[in-house]
Coordinates of C-alpha atoms in Angstrom, one line a residue:
M30 CA 26.6 114.9 31.9
E31 CA 28.6 112.5 33.3
V32 CA 28.3 108.1 33.9
E33 CA 28.9 106.2 36.1
V34 CA 31.7 103.2 35.1
D35 CA 31.5 100.5 37.5
P36 CA 35.6 99.7 37.9
R37 CA 34.8 95.8 37.8
L38 CA 33.6 96.3 34.0
V39 CA 36.8 98.9 33.1
S40 CA 38.9 96.2 34.5
N41 CA 37.6 93.5 33.1
I42 CA 37.7 94.8 29.5
L43 CA 41.1 95.6 30.3
T44 CA 41.8 91.9 30.8
Q45 CA 40.4 90.7 27.4
L46 CA 41.9 93.4 25.5
R47 CA 45.5 91.8 26.4
M48 CA 44.4 88.6 26.0
R49 CA 43.1 89.2 22.9
N50 CA 47.4 91.2 22.2
A51 CA 48.7 87.8 23.4
A52 CA 47.0 86.0 21.2
E53 CA 48.1 88.1 17.6
C54 CA 51.5 88.3 19.2
A55 CA 51.9 84.4 19.0
F56 CA 50.2 84.0 15.4
R57 CA 52.2 86.7 14.2
G58 CA 55.6 84.6 14.2
I59 CA 53.8 81.7 12.4
T60 CA 53.1 83.9 10.0
T61 CA 56.0 85.3 9.3
D62 CA 58.0 81.9 9.2
Y63 CA 55.4 80.8 6.4
Q64 CA 56.5 83.7 4.6
A65 CA 60.4 83.0 5.0
L66 CA 59.3 79.7 3.9
L67 CA 57.3 80.5 0.8
K68 CA 60.2 82.9 -0.1
R69 CA 62.8 80.3 -0.2
S70 CA 60.3 77.8 -1.6
L71 CA 60.3 80.0 -5.0
E72 CA 63.8 80.9 -5.0
L73 CA 64.5 77.0 -4.7
A74 CA 61.9 76.3 -7.4
V75 CA 64.0 79.1 -10.1
R76 CA 67.0 77.5 -8.7
N77 CA 66.0 74.2 -10.0
G78 CA 64.9 74.9 -13.1
Q79 CA 68.7 75.7 -13.7
L80 CA 70.0 73.0 -12.8
E81 CA 67.2 71.3 -15.1
K82 CA 68.5 73.5 -18.6
E83 CA 72.6 72.1 -17.5
A84 CA 71.8 69.2 -16.8
R85 CA 69.8 68.9 -20.8
E86 CA 72.7 70.5 -22.3
L87 CA 75.2 68.1 -20.9
R88 CA 73.0 65.2 -21.5
A89 CA 73.5 66.3 -25.6
E90 CA 76.8 67.5 -25.5
N91 CA 77.5 63.4 -24.2
S92 CA 75.8 62.6 -26.4
S93 CA 77.8 63.9 -29.9
L94 CA 80.9 62.8 -27.9
L95 CA 79.7 59.2 -27.6
A96 CA 78.3 59.3 -31.7
D97 CA 82.1 60.3 -32.7
V98 CA 83.8 57.6 -30.5
E99 CA 81.6 55.0 -32.0
S100 CA 82.0 56.0 -35.6
S101 CA 85.8 56.1 -35.2
T102 CA 85.6 52.7 -33.8
Q103 CA 83.5 50.8 -36.9
A104 CA 86.2 52.4 -39.5
A105 CA 89.5 50.7 -37.7
A106 CA 87.7 47.4 -37.4
T107 CA 86.1 47.8 -41.0
S108 CA 89.6 46.6 -42.3
Q109 CA 90.2 43.5 -39.6
Q110 CA 86.6 41.9 -40.8
A111 CA 87.1 42.3 -44.1
A112 CA 90.0 40.0 -43.8
A113 CA 88.6 37.7 -41.5
A114 CA 85.2 37.4 -44.1
E115 CA 87.6 36.6 -47.0
A116 CA 88.5 33.8 -44.7
R117 CA 86.0 32.7 -43.4
A118 CA 84.8 32.2 -46.9
K119 CA 87.5 30.1 -48.0
E120 CA 86.4 28.0 -45.1
L121 CA 82.8 27.9 -45.8
Q122 CA 83.7 27.2 -49.5
E123 CA 85.5 23.7 -48.3
E124 CA 82.7 23.2 -45.8
L125 CA 80.1 22.8 -48.7
T126 CA 82.3 21.0 -51.2
V127 CA 82.2 18.2 -47.9
T128 CA 78.6 19.2 -48.6
Y129 CA 77.6 18.6 -51.5
K130 CA 79.5 15.4 -51.5
D131 CA 77.4 14.0 -48.4
K132 CA 74.1 15.3 -50.0
A133 CA 74.9 13.2 -52.6
R134 CA 75.3 10.2 -50.4
V135 CA 72.5 10.6 -48.5
A136 CA 70.3 10.5 -51.6
E137 CA 72.0 7.0 -52.3
E138 CA 71.2 6.0 -49.2
L139 CA 67.2 7.9 -49.3
V140 CA 67.0 5.9 -52.6
S141 CA 67.9 2.7 -51.0
A142 CA 65.7 3.4 -48.0
G143 CA 62.9 3.8 -50.4
R144 CA 62.6 1.2 -51.5
Q145 CA 63.1 -1.1 -48.6
L146 CA 60.2 0.9 -47.4
Q147 CA 58.2 0.3 -50.0
I148 CA 58.6 -3.8 -49.5
V149 CA 57.5 -3.3 -46.2
R150 CA 54.6 -1.7 -46.8
E151 CA 53.5 -4.1 -49.4
S152 CA 54.6 -6.7 -46.0
N153 CA 52.9 -4.6 -44.0
E154 CA 49.4 -4.4 -46.1
A155 CA 49.5 -8.1 -46.3
Q156 CA 49.3 -8.4 -42.6
A157 CA 46.5 -6.0 -42.6
R158 CA 44.5 -8.3 -44.3
E159 CA 45.4 -11.7 -42.8
A160 CA 44.6 -9.5 -39.6
A161 CA 41.7 -7.9 -40.8
E162 CA 40.7 -11.9 -41.9
L163 CA 41.2 -13.2 -38.2
G164 CA 39.1 -10.3 -36.7
Q165 CA 36.0 -11.4 -38.5
K166 CA 36.9 -14.4 -37.4
L167 CA 37.2 -14.2 -33.9
R168 CA 33.8 -11.8 -33.9
E169 CA 31.9 -14.5 -35.6
A170 CA 33.4 -17.0 -33.1
R171 CA 32.6 -14.3 -29.8
A172 CA 29.0 -14.0 -31.1
R173 CA 28.6 -17.4 -31.7
A174 CA 29.9 -17.5 -28.3
K175 CA 27.9 -15.5 -26.7
E176 CA 24.0 -17.0 -28.6
L177 CA 25.7 -20.3 -27.3
G178 CA 25.8 -18.7 -23.3
E179 CA 22.5 -16.8 -24.3
A180 CA 20.9 -20.4 -24.8
V181 CA 22.9 -22.1 -21.6
E182 CA 21.6 -19.7 -19.7
R183 CA 18.3 -19.6 -21.2
E184 CA 18.1 -23.5 -20.6
R185 CA 19.1 -22.8 -16.7
Q186 CA 16.6 -20.5 -16.3
A187 CA 13.6 -22.8 -17.8
T188 CA 15.6 -25.5 -15.8
A189 CA 15.4 -23.2 -12.4
L190 CA 11.5 -22.3 -13.0
A191 CA 10.8 -26.4 -13.9
T192 CA 12.4 -26.8 -10.8
S193 CA 10.6 -24.0 -9.1
E194 CA 7.1 -25.2 -10.4
L195 CA 7.7 -28.8 -9.4
E196 CA 9.2 -27.9 -6.0
A197 CA 5.6 -25.7 -5.4
R198 CA 3.7 -28.4 -7.2
A199 CA 5.2 -30.5 -4.2
A200 CA 4.6 -27.7 -1.5
D201 CA 1.1 -27.3 -3.2
K202 CA 0.9 -31.5 -3.1
S203 CA 1.9 -31.9 0.6
A204 CA -0.6 -28.8 1.7
A205 CA -3.6 -30.4 0.0
E206 CA -3.1 -33.8 1.2
A207 CA -2.8 -32.2 4.8
R208 CA -5.8 -30.4 4.4
A209 CA -7.2 -33.8 3.0
D210 CA -6.5 -35.9 5.4
R211 CA -6.5 -32.4 8.5
A212 CA -10.8 -32.2 6.4
E213 CA -10.6 -36.3 6.6
A214 CA -10.3 -36.2 10.6
E215 CA -13.1 -33.1 10.7
G216 CA -14.9 -35.5 8.4
R217 CA -14.6 -38.9 11.2
D218 CA -15.4 -36.4 13.8
L219 CA -18.2 -34.8 12.0
A220 CA -19.6 -38.3 11.5
Q221 CA -18.5 -39.1 14.9
R222 CA -20.2 -36.2 16.7
L223 CA -23.6 -37.3 14.1
M224 CA -23.6 -40.7 15.1
E225 CA -23.4 -39.4 19.1
I226 CA -26.2 -36.8 18.2
K227 CA -28.1 -39.2 16.6
A228 CA -27.8 -41.8 19.5
K229 CA -28.7 -39.4 21.6
E230 CA -32.1 -38.1 19.6
V231 CA -33.0 -42.2 19.3
A232 CA -32.6 -42.3 23.3
A233 CA -34.6 -39.0 24.0
M234 CA -37.1 -40.9 21.2
D235 CA -37.4 -43.8 22.9
R236 CA -38.0 -41.9 26.5
V237 CA -40.9 -40.2 25.0
M238 CA -42.0 -42.7 23.2
A239 CA -42.0 -45.0 27.0
E240 CA -43.7 -41.4 28.3
C241 CA -46.5 -41.8 25.8
E242 CA -46.9 -45.2 25.8
G243 CA -47.5 -45.0 30.3
M244 CA -49.5 -42.8 29.1
L245 CA -51.4 -43.7 26.9
A246 CA -52.4 -46.9 29.4
N247 CA -52.9 -44.6 32.0
A248 CA -55.9 -42.8 29.4
R249 CA -57.1 -46.5 28.7
Q250 CA -57.9 -47.4 32.5
Q251 CA -59.1 -44.2 33.3
E252 CA -61.8 -44.9 30.5
R253 CA -62.3 -48.2 31.6
A254 CA -63.1 -46.8 35.2
A255 CA -65.7 -44.4 33.7
A256 CA -67.3 -46.4 31.4
A257 CA -67.9 -48.7 34.5
D258 CA -68.8 -45.9 36.7
R259 CA -70.7 -44.4 34.2
A260 CA -72.8 -47.9 33.9
A261 CA -73.6 -48.5 37.8
A262 CA -74.6 -44.5 38.1
A263 CA -77.5 -45.6 35.2
A264 CA -79.2 -47.4 37.1
E265 CA -79.7 -44.6 39.7
R266 CA -82.8 -41.8 39.6
A267 CA -83.6 -40.0 36.6
G268 CA -81.8 -36.8 38.5
A269 CA -78.5 -37.9 39.4
A270 CA -78.3 -39.5 36.0
R271 CA -78.1 -36.2 34.6
V272 CA -75.8 -35.2 37.2
A273 CA -73.7 -38.3 36.5
A274 CA -73.6 -38.4 32.7
S275 CA -72.8 -34.1 33.1
A276 CA -69.9 -35.2 35.5
L277 CA -69.1 -38.0 32.7
T278 CA -69.0 -35.7 29.7
A279 CA -66.7 -33.3 31.8
A280 CA -64.6 -36.5 32.8
G281 CA -64.8 -37.8 28.9
T282 CA -63.1 -34.1 27.8
R283 CA -61.2 -34.0 30.8
R284 CA -59.5 -37.9 29.7
S285 CA -58.7 -37.1 25.9
L286 CA -56.7 -34.0 26.6
P287 CA -53.8 -36.5 27.5
T288 CA -54.1 -37.7 24.2
S289 CA -54.1 -34.6 22.1
A290 CA -51.4 -33.4 24.1
L291 CA -49.3 -36.5 23.2
K292 CA -50.4 -35.7 19.9
G293 CA -49.3 -32.3 19.6
M294 CA -46.2 -33.0 21.4
A295 CA -45.1 -35.8 19.2
G296 CA -45.8 -33.1 16.2
L297 CA -43.2 -30.5 17.9
L298 CA -40.7 -33.1 18.0
D299 CA -40.8 -33.8 14.8
G300 CA -40.4 -30.3 13.9
T301 CA -37.7 -29.6 16.1
M302 CA -35.7 -32.5 14.6
G303 CA -36.7 -31.2 10.7
R304 CA -35.3 -27.7 11.5
R305 CA -32.6 -29.4 12.6
E306 CA -31.1 -29.8 9.3
A307 CA -29.5 -27.2 7.0
P308 CA -30.1 -23.9 8.2
Q309 CA -28.9 -24.1 11.5
A310 CA -25.7 -26.2 11.1
L311 CA -24.0 -22.6 10.1
A312 CA -26.0 -21.0 12.8
V313 CA -22.7 -21.8 15.1
A314 CA -22.5 -19.6 18.5
S315 CA -20.6 -16.8 17.6
V316 CA -17.6 -16.5 20.8
V317 CA -16.5 -13.0 22.2
P318 CA -13.0 -13.0 22.1
S319 CA -10.7 -11.8 24.8
E320 CA -7.0 -11.9 23.9
A321 CA -5.5 -11.8 20.8
L322 CA -4.0 -15.0 19.8
R323 CA -1.3 -13.8 16.9
T324 CA -0.4 -10.7 15.3
V325 CA 1.2 -10.6 12.0
A326 CA 2.0 -7.8 10.2
A327 CA 1.0 -8.5 7.0
H328 CA 0.6 -5.8 4.4
D329 CA 2.8 -3.1 3.9
G330 CA 0.4 0.3 3.5
G331 CA -3.0 -1.3 5.0
C332 CA -4.6 -3.9 4.7
F333 CA -7.8 -3.2 3.1
A334 CA -10.2 -6.8 2.8
L335 CA -9.8 -9.9 4.8
A336 CA -12.9 -12.9 4.4
F337 CA -13.2 -16.4 5.2
E338 CA -14.7 -19.4 3.0
R339 CA -17.9 -20.9 4.2
S340 CA -16.2 -23.3 5.9
G341 CA -14.2 -20.9 8.2
G342 CA -10.8 -23.0 8.1
R343 CA -9.2 -20.2 6.1
M344 CA -9.0 -16.9 6.0
A345 CA -7.8 -14.6 2.8
S346 CA -6.4 -11.0 3.3
G347 CA -4.8 -8.2 1.1
G348 CA -3.7 -4.6 1.0
A349 CA -1.5 -2.1 -0.7
D350 CA 1.4 -4.3 -1.3
K351 CA -0.6 -5.8 -3.9
V352 CA -0.1 -9.0 -2.8
V353 CA -3.2 -11.6 -1.5
R354 CA -2.3 -13.9 1.9
V355 CA -4.2 -17.0 2.5
W356 CA -4.3 -18.1 6.5
D357 CA -4.7 -21.0 8.5
A358 CA -7.4 -19.2 10.3
S359 CA -7.3 -21.2 13.6
A360 CA -4.0 -21.2 14.4
G361 CA -3.2 -17.8 12.3
I362 CA -0.1 -19.0 10.3
Q363 CA 0.6 -17.6 6.7
Q364 CA -0.9 -21.2 4.2
S365 CA 0.4 -19.3 0.6
E366 CA 0.7 -16.1 -0.9
L367 CA -1.7 -14.8 -4.8
H368 CA 0.9 -12.6 -6.8
G369 CA -0.5 -10.8 -9.7
M370 CA -2.5 -7.2 -9.0
P371 CA -1.3 -4.7 -10.1
E372 CA -2.7 -2.2 -7.4
M373 CA -3.8 -2.4 -3.8
V374 CA -6.3 -4.9 -3.0
T375 CA -10.0 -3.7 -1.8
G376 CA -12.0 -6.9 -1.6
L377 CA -11.6 -10.7 -1.4
A378 CA -13.8 -13.6 -1.4
F379 CA -13.8 -17.1 -1.9
T380 CA -16.0 -19.2 -3.8
S381 CA -18.6 -21.6 -2.5
D382 CA -17.0 -24.3 -3.2
A383 CA -13.8 -23.0 -1.5
R384 CA -11.8 -23.3 -4.7
A385 CA -11.1 -20.4 -6.3
L386 CA -10.7 -16.4 -4.7
V387 CA -11.8 -13.2 -6.2
A388 CA -10.2 -10.4 -5.4
A389 CA -10.8 -6.5 -6.5
G390 CA -8.2 -4.1 -7.6
S391 CA -7.9 -0.7 -7.6
D392 CA -7.3 -1.2 -11.2
A393 CA -10.8 -1.4 -12.6
A394 CA -10.5 -5.4 -12.7
L395 CA -10.7 -8.4 -11.0
R396 CA -8.8 -11.5 -10.9
M397 CA -9.5 -15.0 -10.3
W398 CA -6.9 -17.4 -8.5
D399 CA -6.8 -20.9 -8.5
L400 CA -5.9 -22.0 -4.7
T401 CA -4.9 -25.9 -5.6
S402 CA -2.4 -24.3 -8.6
G403 CA -2.1 -20.5 -7.2
R404 CA -2.2 -19.1 -10.7
V405 CA -4.5 -16.7 -11.9
R406 CA -7.2 -18.2 -13.9
H407 CA -9.4 -15.2 -15.4
T408 CA -9.4 -11.5 -15.2
L409 CA -12.3 -9.8 -15.4
T410 CA -12.8 -6.4 -17.1
G411 CA -15.6 -4.1 -17.6
H412 CA -15.4 -2.3 -14.7
V413 CA -14.2 2.1 -15.4
A414 CA -13.4 2.4 -11.9
K415 CA -11.7 1.8 -9.3
V416 CA -13.4 -2.1 -7.6
C417 CA -14.0 -1.3 -4.4
S418 CA -16.2 -4.9 -3.1
V419 CA -16.4 -8.4 -4.2
D420 CA -19.0 -11.3 -3.6
C421 CA -19.3 -14.8 -4.6
S422 CA -23.1 -16.8 -4.7
P423 CA -23.3 -19.2 -1.5
M424 CA -25.6 -20.9 -3.7
Q425 CA -23.3 -21.2 -7.4
P426 CA -19.7 -21.7 -7.1
N427 CA -19.4 -20.0 -10.6
Q428 CA -21.4 -16.8 -10.1
A429 CA -19.5 -13.3 -8.9
V430 CA -20.9 -9.5 -8.2
S431 CA -18.8 -7.1 -7.8
G432 CA -19.2 -2.8 -7.3
G433 CA -17.0 0.0 -7.9
T434 CA -16.4 4.2 -8.1
D435 CA -18.0 3.8 -11.4
R436 CA -21.6 3.2 -10.8
C437 CA -21.8 -0.4 -11.6
I438 CA -23.0 -3.6 -10.3
K439 CA -21.6 -6.5 -12.5
V440 CA -22.7 -10.3 -12.0
W441 CA -20.2 -12.3 -13.3
D442 CA -19.5 -15.6 -14.8
L443 CA -16.3 -17.2 -13.2
A444 CA -16.8 -20.5 -15.5
R445 CA -16.1 -18.5 -18.5
G446 CA -14.5 -15.2 -16.9
F447 CA -17.1 -12.8 -18.2
C448 CA -19.9 -10.1 -16.6
Q449 CA -23.1 -11.6 -17.4
R450 CA -25.3 -8.5 -16.6
S451 CA -24.4 -5.3 -15.4
L452 CA -26.9 -3.1 -12.7
V453 CA -26.8 0.9 -13.2
C454 CA -26.9 2.4 -10.0
H455 CA -27.3 6.2 -8.7
S456 CA -24.3 6.6 -6.8
S457 CA -20.9 4.6 -6.3
V458 CA -21.1 1.2 -4.7
N459 CA -18.6 0.9 -1.8
S460 CA -20.0 -2.2 -0.8
V461 CA -22.0 -5.2 -2.5
R462 CA -22.8 -9.3 -1.2
V463 CA -25.1 -12.0 -2.1
S464 CA -27.8 -13.1 0.0
L465 CA -28.1 -16.9 1.4
D466 CA -30.1 -18.4 -1.4
G467 CA -28.2 -16.5 -4.5
S468 CA -31.6 -14.4 -5.7
M469 CA -30.6 -10.9 -4.1
A470 CA -27.3 -8.8 -4.2
V471 CA -27.8 -5.8 -1.4
S472 CA -25.0 -3.0 -1.9
G473 CA -23.7 0.5 0.1
H474 CA -23.6 3.4 -1.3
F475 CA -22.1 7.2 -1.3
D476 CA -25.2 8.4 -0.5
G477 CA -26.2 6.3 2.7
T478 CA -28.7 4.0 0.6
L479 CA -29.1 0.6 1.2
R480 CA -30.3 -1.6 -2.1
F481 CA -31.8 -4.6 -2.4
W482 CA -31.4 -6.1 -6.1
D483 CA -33.0 -9.3 -7.7
L484 CA -30.2 -10.9 -9.6
R485 CA -32.8 -12.5 -12.2
S486 CA -34.6 -9.7 -13.2
A487 CA -31.3 -7.1 -12.3
R488 CA -33.8 -4.9 -11.2
V489 CA -33.9 -2.7 -7.6
A490 CA -35.9 -4.6 -5.4
N491 CA -36.2 -2.7 -2.7
E492 CA -33.9 0.1 -1.3
V493 CA -34.0 2.2 2.3
A494 CA -32.6 6.1 1.4
G495 CA -31.2 8.1 4.0
L496 CA -30.7 4.4 6.2
H497 CA -27.2 6.7 6.8
T498 CA -26.5 10.7 6.6
Q499 CA -23.4 9.9 5.1
Q500 CA -21.7 7.2 2.6
I501 CA -22.3 3.5 3.7
T502 CA -18.8 1.6 4.1
S503 CA -19.6 -1.7 4.6
V504 CA -22.2 -4.1 3.9
A505 CA -22.4 -7.5 5.4
I506 CA -24.9 -10.4 5.6
G507 CA -26.0 -12.8 8.7
L508 CA -25.2 -16.8 8.2
A509 CA -28.0 -17.5 10.6
A510 CA -31.0 -15.3 8.9
G511 CA -29.9 -13.4 6.5
V512 CA -29.9 -9.8 8.6
V513 CA -28.2 -7.3 6.6
L514 CA -25.5 -5.3 8.4
T515 CA -24.4 -1.8 7.2
C516 CA -21.7 0.1 8.6
G517 CA -21.6 3.7 8.0
K518 CA -19.4 7.7 7.9
D519 CA -21.6 8.6 10.4
N520 CA -20.2 6.5 13.2
L521 CA -23.3 3.6 13.3
L522 CA -24.5 0.2 12.7
K523 CA -27.8 -0.5 12.3
L524 CA -29.1 -3.9 11.3
V525 CA -32.0 -4.4 8.4
D526 CA -34.1 -7.1 8.6
P527 CA -34.5 -7.9 4.9
R528 CA -37.9 -9.5 4.5
T529 CA -39.5 -6.2 6.1
F530 CA -36.9 -3.6 5.1
Q531 CA -36.9 -1.9 8.4
V532 CA -33.9 -1.1 10.7
Q533 CA -34.4 -3.6 13.5
R534 CA -31.3 -1.9 15.4
S535 CA -28.9 0.8 15.4
L536 CA -25.7 0.5 17.3
R537 CA -23.1 3.5 18.5
A538 CA -20.7 3.7 21.2
P539 CA -18.9 6.2 23.1
G540 CA -15.2 6.8 21.4
F541 CA -16.3 4.3 18.5
S542 CA -14.7 6.1 15.3
V543 CA -15.5 5.5 11.6
G544 CA -12.0 6.0 10.4
T545 CA -11.9 5.7 6.5
V546 CA -14.0 4.7 4.0
W547 CA -13.0 0.9 4.3
C548 CA -14.0 0.5 7.5
T549 CA -16.0 -3.3 7.3
A550 CA -18.2 -4.0 10.2
C551 CA -19.0 -8.1 10.7
L552 CA -22.0 -10.0 12.3
G553 CA -21.3 -12.9 14.3
P554 CA -22.5 -16.3 12.5
D555 CA -25.6 -16.5 14.7
E556 CA -26.0 -12.8 14.2
R557 CA -25.7 -12.7 18.1
H558 CA -22.8 -10.4 18.5
V559 CA -22.0 -7.2 15.7
A560 CA -17.6 -6.8 15.7
A561 CA -16.3 -3.3 13.9
G562 CA -13.4 -1.7 14.6
S563 CA -12.5 2.0 15.6
S564 CA -9.4 4.7 14.6
D565 CA -7.8 4.7 17.4
G566 CA -7.0 0.9 17.2
T567 CA -9.9 -0.3 19.4
V568 CA -12.3 -3.4 18.1
F569 CA -15.8 -2.8 19.5
I570 CA -18.4 -5.8 19.6
W571 CA -21.8 -5.5 20.3
E572 CA -24.7 -7.6 21.9
A573 CA -27.4 -7.6 18.8
E574 CA -30.6 -8.9 20.1
R575 CA -31.1 -7.3 22.9
S576 CA -29.6 -4.7 24.5
G577 CA -27.3 -3.7 22.0
A578 CA -25.2 -2.9 24.4
V579 CA -21.2 -2.3 23.9
V580 CA -19.9 -6.3 25.6
R581 CA -16.1 -6.0 25.2
T582 CA -13.4 -3.5 23.6
L583 CA -10.2 -5.6 22.4
K584 CA -6.9 -3.1 21.4
D585 CA -3.6 -4.5 20.6
A586 CA -0.1 -2.6 21.4
G587 CA 0.5 -0.7 18.9
A588 CA -2.2 -0.7 16.9
A589 CA -3.5 2.1 14.1
S590 CA -6.7 2.6 12.8
V591 CA -8.7 -0.7 12.2
L592 CA -9.9 -1.0 8.8
C593 CA -11.4 -4.0 8.5
T594 CA -13.4 -6.8 11.0
A595 CA -14.3 -10.8 10.1
W596 CA -15.7 -13.3 12.2
S597 CA -15.2 -16.8 11.2
P598 CA -17.9 -19.0 10.5
Q599 CA -16.9 -21.5 13.2
G600 CA -17.4 -19.2 16.0
T601 CA -14.0 -18.5 16.6
P602 CA -11.5 -16.5 16.0
L603 CA -12.4 -12.7 15.2
V604 CA -9.4 -11.0 13.0
S605 CA -9.1 -7.4 12.2
S606 CA -6.7 -5.3 10.0
D607 CA -5.6 -2.2 10.8
K608 CA -3.9 0.6 8.7
A609 CA -0.5 -0.1 9.4
G610 CA -1.3 -3.9 7.6
R611 CA -1.3 -5.6 10.5
V612 CA -3.9 -8.3 11.0
T613 CA -4.5 -9.9 14.5
F614 CA -6.4 -13.0 15.1
W615 CA -8.8 -12.9 18.1
Q616 CA -10.4 -15.9 20.6
D617 CA -11.8 -16.4 23.6
R618 CA -8.7 -16.7 26.4
A619 CA -10.9 -20.1 27.6
A620 CA -11.0 -21.5 24.1

């Protein structure tokens, strides 16, 4: 059976076979050339081996010929060298003879030089001994000169110290004289004002007495007229007499009222005059400030304590820089600096006689300065942890109380500088104050409780538990009626009646936030206003008596979180301090 084949397929196969044959022919030439080159390489390698063998044989023959030449040359030169060596030996013998002669001469010179060297050594040793003696004397002289220089420096320092002390005393004397002059002027002014007040009271009394005399005269005239009427009516008929008698009885009752009223008015006047004595002298009206009188960068690292003296003339501040500064409160000008605190100041208080200042510190101790000399009089130790607060008795200038994180309140005898008694608490004491009569201490604690202590029996008289939901940061006592003000970390201020121990009012405000545990609030001297600082640098002032509303907010440019506020017993200024250490004196624009 025949199979038909496609002609195109046959043509394609033939084309591919022709291409393969062409490729094989091309590679066949390359293979032939490679085989020829390989054969030529082998032939050249064999020839190279033959040439190397011939070269080795020629090198060996050359070496033997060179050895023969060298041996013949050495034999010819030996005879000449012997003659030269003999001549050289003669020359060396002559040189040796000369050398021996020179050696003998040098030996003689060496002996002479040795003797001279010994002489020089002995001279040097003598000079060295003399130099050592002179050096010892020089060192002694230098030591003496150093001692004299140190003595002169000590004398100079003592002289400088004495000079500075004399200058400080002179400055203190000048300041004391200025204060005395101011006090004398204030005394004259007060005496003049007192005389004017007394004169006004006398004039008022004269007017009242004149009015009383007039009213008594009218009453007597009315009594006489009534008696005449009663006598005339007696002659009338019986019925008319009874009516007249009842009318006269009613008229007598009405006519007797002016006399009793006058007596009541006189009693009221006497009571008012009597109440004008000591208590109201402290209740000066508080002036609500409206602007900053002066801002001073007083303490690096923050100002944590402010305190006024009882008269309000001076104010003290203390902070992280371990320095206490005393200010003229009315002008906002620094008067002096007190040094001696090893750690930051956490509390300040003037004694009631304003002669000393007591500071509490984070080093678990208190220090008391004499304000006249500016020197530390006592260092009060006894606390075992940081002292947070201190206050002095308003009645006893030599008594102070302090409280700290060691959960103790200590009563101090400032005259002798030691602790009289310790009151153990259940919680850390953040703030402590002494009542106006000096018989009681009021303390605010970490647990939010307010405690009242009887200082005579050293026992808790009462406590207001849970007054604040967080810790109490400060306690203040008013100067008018002794109202207790507390500030808490719960952003509330509370007024407590010290007689009933009841909360009279709670104060709060939108935006008011207690920034730190050092936040100290204050009462105005008349207890009508309350001031406290906020964490945003604003000072809030509340009306405390009726509405409890914020009456004013104060903020200085660039103020940091306000730590303390203090109101002068004179009614103005209000002083605040912040976390940046700035102290601002606030006053009313109209003042």
